[in-house]
Coordinates of C-alpha atoms in Angstrom, one line a residue:
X19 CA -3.0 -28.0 9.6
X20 CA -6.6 -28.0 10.6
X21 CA -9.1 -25.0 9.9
X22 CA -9.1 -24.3 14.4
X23 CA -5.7 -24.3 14.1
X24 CA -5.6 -21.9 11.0
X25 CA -7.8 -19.6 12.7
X26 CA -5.1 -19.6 15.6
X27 CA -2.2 -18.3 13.3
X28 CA -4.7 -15.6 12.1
X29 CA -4.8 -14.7 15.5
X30 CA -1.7 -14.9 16.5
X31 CA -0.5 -12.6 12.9
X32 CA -3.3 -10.0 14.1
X33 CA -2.2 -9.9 18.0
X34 CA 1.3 -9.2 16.2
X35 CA 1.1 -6.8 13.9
X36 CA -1.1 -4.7 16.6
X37 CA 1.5 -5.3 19.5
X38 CA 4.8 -4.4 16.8
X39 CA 2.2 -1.3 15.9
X40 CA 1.8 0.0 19.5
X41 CA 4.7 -0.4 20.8
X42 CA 6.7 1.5 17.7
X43 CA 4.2 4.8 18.5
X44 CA 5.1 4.1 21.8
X45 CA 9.0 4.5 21.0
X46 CA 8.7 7.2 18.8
X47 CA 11.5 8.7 17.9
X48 CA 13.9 6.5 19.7
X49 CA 13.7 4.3 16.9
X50 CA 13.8 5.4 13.0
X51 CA 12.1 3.0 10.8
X52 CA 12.5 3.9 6.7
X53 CA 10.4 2.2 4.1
X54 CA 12.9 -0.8 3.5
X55 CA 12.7 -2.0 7.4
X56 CA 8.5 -1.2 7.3
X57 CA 8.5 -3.6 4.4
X58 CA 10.9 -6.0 6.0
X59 CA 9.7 -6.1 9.2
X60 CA 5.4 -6.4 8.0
X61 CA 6.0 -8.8 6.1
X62 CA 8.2 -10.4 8.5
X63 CA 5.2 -10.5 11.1
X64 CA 2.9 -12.4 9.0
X65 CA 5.5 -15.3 7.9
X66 CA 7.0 -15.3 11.0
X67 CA 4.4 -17.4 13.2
X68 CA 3.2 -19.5 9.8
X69 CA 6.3 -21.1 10.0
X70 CA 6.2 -21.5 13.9
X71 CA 3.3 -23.0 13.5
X72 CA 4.5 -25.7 10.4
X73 CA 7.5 -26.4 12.9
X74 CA 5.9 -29.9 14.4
X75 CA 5.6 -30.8 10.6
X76 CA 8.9 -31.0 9.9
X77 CA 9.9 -32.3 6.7
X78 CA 6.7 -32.1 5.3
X79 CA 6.2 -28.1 4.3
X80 CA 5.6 -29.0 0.9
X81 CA 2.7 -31.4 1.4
X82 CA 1.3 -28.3 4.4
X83 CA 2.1 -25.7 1.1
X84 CA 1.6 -27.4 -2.2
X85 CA 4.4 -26.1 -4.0
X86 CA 4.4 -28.2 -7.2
X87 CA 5.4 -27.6 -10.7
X88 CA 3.4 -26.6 -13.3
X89 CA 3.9 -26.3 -16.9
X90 CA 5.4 -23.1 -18.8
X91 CA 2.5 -22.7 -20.8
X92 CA 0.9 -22.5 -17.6
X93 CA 3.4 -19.8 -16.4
X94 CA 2.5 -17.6 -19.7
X95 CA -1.3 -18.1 -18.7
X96 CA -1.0 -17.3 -15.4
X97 CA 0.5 -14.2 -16.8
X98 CA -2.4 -13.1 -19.2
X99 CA -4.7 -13.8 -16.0
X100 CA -2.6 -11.1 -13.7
X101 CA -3.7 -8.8 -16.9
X102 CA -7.4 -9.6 -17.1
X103 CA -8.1 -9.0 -13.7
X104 CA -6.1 -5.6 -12.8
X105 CA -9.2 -3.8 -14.0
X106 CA -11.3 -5.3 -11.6
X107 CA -9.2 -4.8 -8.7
X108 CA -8.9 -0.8 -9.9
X109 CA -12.6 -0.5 -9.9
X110 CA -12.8 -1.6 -6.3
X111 CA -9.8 0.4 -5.6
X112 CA -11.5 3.7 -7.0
X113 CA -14.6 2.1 -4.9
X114 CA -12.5 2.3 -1.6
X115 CA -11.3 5.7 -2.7
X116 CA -14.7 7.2 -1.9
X117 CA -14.1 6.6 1.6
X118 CA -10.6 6.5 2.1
X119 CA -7.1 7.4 0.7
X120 CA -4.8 5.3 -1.2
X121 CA -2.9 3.3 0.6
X122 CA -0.2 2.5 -1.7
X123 CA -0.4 6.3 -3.2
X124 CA 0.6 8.0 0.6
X125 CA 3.3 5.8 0.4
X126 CA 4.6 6.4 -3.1
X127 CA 7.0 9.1 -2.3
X128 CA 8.8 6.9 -0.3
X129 CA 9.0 4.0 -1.7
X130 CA 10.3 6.0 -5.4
X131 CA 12.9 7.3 -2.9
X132 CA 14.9 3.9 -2.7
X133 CA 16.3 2.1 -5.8
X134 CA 14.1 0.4 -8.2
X135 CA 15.9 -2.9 -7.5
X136 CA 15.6 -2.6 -4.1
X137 CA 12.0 -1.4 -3.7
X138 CA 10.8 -4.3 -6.7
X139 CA 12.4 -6.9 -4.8
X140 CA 10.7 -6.0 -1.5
X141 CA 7.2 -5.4 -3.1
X142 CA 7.1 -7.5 -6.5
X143 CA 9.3 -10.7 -4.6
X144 CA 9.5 -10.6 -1.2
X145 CA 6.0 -9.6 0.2
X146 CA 4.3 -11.8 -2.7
X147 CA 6.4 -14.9 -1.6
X148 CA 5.3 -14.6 2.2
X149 CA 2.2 -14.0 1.6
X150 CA 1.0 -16.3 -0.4
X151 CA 3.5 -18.9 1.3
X152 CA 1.0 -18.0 4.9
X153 CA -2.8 -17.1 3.2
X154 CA -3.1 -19.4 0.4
X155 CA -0.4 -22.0 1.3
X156 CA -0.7 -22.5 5.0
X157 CA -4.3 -20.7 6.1
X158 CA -6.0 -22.0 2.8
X159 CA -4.9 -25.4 2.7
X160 CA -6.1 -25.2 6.7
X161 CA -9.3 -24.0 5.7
X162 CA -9.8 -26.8 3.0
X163 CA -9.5 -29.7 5.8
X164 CA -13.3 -28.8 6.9
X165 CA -14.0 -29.6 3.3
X166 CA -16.2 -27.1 2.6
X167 CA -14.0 -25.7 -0.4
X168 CA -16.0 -22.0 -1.0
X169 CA -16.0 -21.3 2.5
X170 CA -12.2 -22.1 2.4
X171 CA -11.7 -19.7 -0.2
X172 CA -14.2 -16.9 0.9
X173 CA -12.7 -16.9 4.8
X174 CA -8.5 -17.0 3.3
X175 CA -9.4 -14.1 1.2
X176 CA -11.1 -12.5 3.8
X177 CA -8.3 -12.8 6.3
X178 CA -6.2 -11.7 3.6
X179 CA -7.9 -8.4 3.0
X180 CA -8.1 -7.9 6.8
X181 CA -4.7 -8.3 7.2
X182 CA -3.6 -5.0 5.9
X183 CA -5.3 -3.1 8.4
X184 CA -7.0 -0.4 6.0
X185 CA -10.1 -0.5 4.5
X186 CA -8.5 0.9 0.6
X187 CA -6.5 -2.7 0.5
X188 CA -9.2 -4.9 2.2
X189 CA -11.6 -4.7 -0.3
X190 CA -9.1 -5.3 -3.5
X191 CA -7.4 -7.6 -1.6
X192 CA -10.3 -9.9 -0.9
X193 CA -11.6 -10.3 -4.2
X194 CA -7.5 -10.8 -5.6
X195 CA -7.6 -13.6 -2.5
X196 CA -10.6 -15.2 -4.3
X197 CA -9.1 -15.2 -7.8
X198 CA -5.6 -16.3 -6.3
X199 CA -7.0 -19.3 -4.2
X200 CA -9.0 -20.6 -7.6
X201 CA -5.6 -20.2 -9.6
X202 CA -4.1 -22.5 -6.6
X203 CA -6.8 -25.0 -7.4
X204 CA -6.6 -24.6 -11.2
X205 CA -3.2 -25.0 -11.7
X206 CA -2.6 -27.3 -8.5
X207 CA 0.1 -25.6 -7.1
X208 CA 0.8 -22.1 -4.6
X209 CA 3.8 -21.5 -7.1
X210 CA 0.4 -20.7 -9.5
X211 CA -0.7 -17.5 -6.9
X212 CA 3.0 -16.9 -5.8
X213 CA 4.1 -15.9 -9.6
X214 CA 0.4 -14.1 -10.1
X215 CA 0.7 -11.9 -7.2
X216 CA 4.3 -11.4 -8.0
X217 CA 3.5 -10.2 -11.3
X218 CA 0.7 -8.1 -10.2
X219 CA 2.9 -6.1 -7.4
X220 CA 5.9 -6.1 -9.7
X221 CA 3.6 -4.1 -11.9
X222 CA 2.4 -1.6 -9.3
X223 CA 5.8 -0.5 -8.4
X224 CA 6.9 -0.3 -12.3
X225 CA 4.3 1.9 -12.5
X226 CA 5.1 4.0 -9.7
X227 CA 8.8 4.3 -10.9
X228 CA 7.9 5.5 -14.1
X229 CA 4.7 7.9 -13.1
X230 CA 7.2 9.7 -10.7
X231 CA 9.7 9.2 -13.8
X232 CA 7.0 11.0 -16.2
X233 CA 6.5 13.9 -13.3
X234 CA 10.2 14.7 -13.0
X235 CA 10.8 15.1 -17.4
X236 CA 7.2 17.0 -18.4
X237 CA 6.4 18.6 -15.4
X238 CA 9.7 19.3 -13.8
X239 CA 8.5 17.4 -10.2
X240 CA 6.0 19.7 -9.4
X241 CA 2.7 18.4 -10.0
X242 CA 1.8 18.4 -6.4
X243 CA -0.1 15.4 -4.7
X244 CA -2.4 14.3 -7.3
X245 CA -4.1 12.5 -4.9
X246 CA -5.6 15.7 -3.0
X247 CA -6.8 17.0 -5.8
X248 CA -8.6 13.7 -7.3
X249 CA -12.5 14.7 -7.1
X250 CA -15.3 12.3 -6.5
X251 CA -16.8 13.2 -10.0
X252 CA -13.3 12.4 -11.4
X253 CA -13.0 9.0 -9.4
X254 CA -16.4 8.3 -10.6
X255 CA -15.4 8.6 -14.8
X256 CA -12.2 6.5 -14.3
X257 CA -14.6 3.7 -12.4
X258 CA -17.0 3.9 -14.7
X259 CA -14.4 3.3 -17.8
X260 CA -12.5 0.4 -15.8
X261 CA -16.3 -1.2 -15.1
X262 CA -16.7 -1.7 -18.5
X263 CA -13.5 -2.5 -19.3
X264 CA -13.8 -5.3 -16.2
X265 CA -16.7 -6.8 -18.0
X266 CA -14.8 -7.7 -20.5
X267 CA -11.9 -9.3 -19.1
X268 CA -12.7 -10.4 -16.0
X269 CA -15.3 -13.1 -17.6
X270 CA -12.2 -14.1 -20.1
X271 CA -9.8 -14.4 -16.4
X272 CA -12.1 -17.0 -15.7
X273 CA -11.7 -18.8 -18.9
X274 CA -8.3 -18.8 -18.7
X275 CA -8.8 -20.7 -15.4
X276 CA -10.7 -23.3 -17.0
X277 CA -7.9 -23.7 -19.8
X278 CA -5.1 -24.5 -17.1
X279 CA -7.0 -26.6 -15.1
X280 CA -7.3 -28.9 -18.5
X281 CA -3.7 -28.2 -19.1
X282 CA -2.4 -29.3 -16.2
X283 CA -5.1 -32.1 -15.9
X284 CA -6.6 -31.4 -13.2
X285 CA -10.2 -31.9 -14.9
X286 CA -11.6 -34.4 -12.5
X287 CA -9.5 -33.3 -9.3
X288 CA -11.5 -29.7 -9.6
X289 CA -14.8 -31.2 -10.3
X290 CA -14.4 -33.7 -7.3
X291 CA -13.4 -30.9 -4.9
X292 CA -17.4 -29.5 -5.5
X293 CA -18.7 -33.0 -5.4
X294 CA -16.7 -33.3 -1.9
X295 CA -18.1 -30.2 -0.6
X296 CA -19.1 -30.5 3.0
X297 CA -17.8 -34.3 2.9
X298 CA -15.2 -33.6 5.9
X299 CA -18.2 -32.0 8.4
X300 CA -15.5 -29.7 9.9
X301 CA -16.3 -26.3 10.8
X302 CA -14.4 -23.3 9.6
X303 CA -14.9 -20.1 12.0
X304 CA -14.1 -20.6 15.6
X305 CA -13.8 -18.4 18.5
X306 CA -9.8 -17.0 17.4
X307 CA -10.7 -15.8 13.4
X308 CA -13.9 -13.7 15.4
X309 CA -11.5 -12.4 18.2
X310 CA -9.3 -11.7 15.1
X311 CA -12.1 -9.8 13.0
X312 CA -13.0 -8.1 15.6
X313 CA -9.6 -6.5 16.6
X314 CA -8.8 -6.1 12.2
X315 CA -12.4 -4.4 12.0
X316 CA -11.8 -2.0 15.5
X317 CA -8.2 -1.1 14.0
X318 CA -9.6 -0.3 10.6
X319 CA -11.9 1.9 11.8
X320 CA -9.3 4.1 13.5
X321 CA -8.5 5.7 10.5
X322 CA -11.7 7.3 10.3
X323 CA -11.6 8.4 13.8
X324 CA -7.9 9.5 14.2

């Protein structure tokens, strides 16, 4: 797939999720959606046209993808990386915070209303798996065909951050879509960013079972929404510890990278993808990803003005 055509399915995901949006607050109560069908049917809007569009491919998803197998040292490595770069993404989180609520938070209720299993499948499987399988399988790959490889990795993880649709998870999400799409490159395979971001959600909603877990045996369930009550000064102190804390490991996250890409020898493949840079002479924006900004930016910003 070629980057215009990448920016189509960006397009087309966007034009989607806003039509499936509008026309659900149009039906109101006609039609009762719980958590499990939100999760189902969101996620289902963003694979959904990615593998429309790999349809003329055919047999060939894997070469349009690049799932390939890495080693198990690799696996345990990729694991240690999810670590070292949570508290990076929980500084930009509390940075978000400042100017809008926690998207994940409002939800929490909810989602710690439906079976562990159920809800860990949905969150730490399911969502992970399409995700990556459309933003750094099918739109990064797209992206890379220009050959300019930063501007393939900058515009994926942007359209990965806009895709959510709220400012809180566009700007964590960006900067995970710039670590995931190196891990991609370092290890040589999407199964690298699938089990990453996998691990990362599967870890969110553990910790959401077992925070609503602690609330219901010390404080009998009545500690009230934390969330309301979370000041700016307090926001500030846990940013401030997790910024130092981020100095620490991110820089190590990126050592890590450099160990799998020798251990899956990919040595000269990585430093050739800098040496090709700008080789192809494609370009990567085009008139759908700014159509497709615009409408993600204009939707965002109703939840300041609603």
């Amino acid at each position: 797939m070629k980057s215009k055509r990448a920016n189509w399915l960006f397009l087309v995901i966007i034009l989607v999720h806003i039509a499936v949006v509008f026309l659900l607050s149009m039906a109101g109560a006609l039609i009762d959606f719980d958590i499990i069908a939100n999760f189902l049917l969101s996620e289902g809007i963003i694979i959904g046209p990615a593998i429309l569009f790999l349809l003329p491919m055919r047999g060939r998803f894997n070469e349009a993808l690049g799932f390939h197998k890495i080693k198990i040292s690799t696996f345990f490595m990729i694991i240690l990386f999810t670590f070292l770069v949570m508290p990076l993404v929980t500084v930009l989180n509390a940075l978000s915070m400042f100017f809008t609520d926690n998207a994940i938070a409002s939800m929490q209720d909810d989602i710690v209303g439906v079976s562990f299993v159920v809800m860990w499948f949905l969150i730490g499987i399911y969502g992970p798996f399409c995700e990556e399988f459309v933003f750094r399988g099918v739109l990064y790959r797209g992206y890379k065909t220009s050959g300019k490889i930063i501007g393939a990795v900058l515009l994926s993880s942007l359209s990965f951050g806009l895709m959510h649709m709220n400012l809180n998870q566009a700007l964590y999400a960006f900067a995970i879509g710039i670590f995931l799409a190196m891990l991609v490159e370092a290890a040589g395979s999407l199964w690298a960013s699938v089990f990453c971001h996998m691990i990362f959600n599967s870890i969110q909603v553990c910790m959401m079972f077992l925070s609503d877990w602690m609330v219901d045996v010390f404080y009998g369930g009545e500690l009230g929404d934390m969330q309301e009550t979370l000041t700016n000064e307090s926001l500030m102190a846990a940013m401030s510890v997790y910024l130092v804390i981020a100095a620490v490991t991110t820089p190590i996250a990126v050592c890590v990278l450099a160990w799998i890409v020798k251990n899956e020898n990919r040595v000269e493949i990585v430093r050739n993808l800098h040496r090709r840079e700008g080789e192809a002479g494609g370009y990567l924006l085009s008139i759908p990803f700014i159509v497709a900004l615009v409408l993600c930016l204009g939707f965002i910003s109703l939840e300041f003005i609603l």
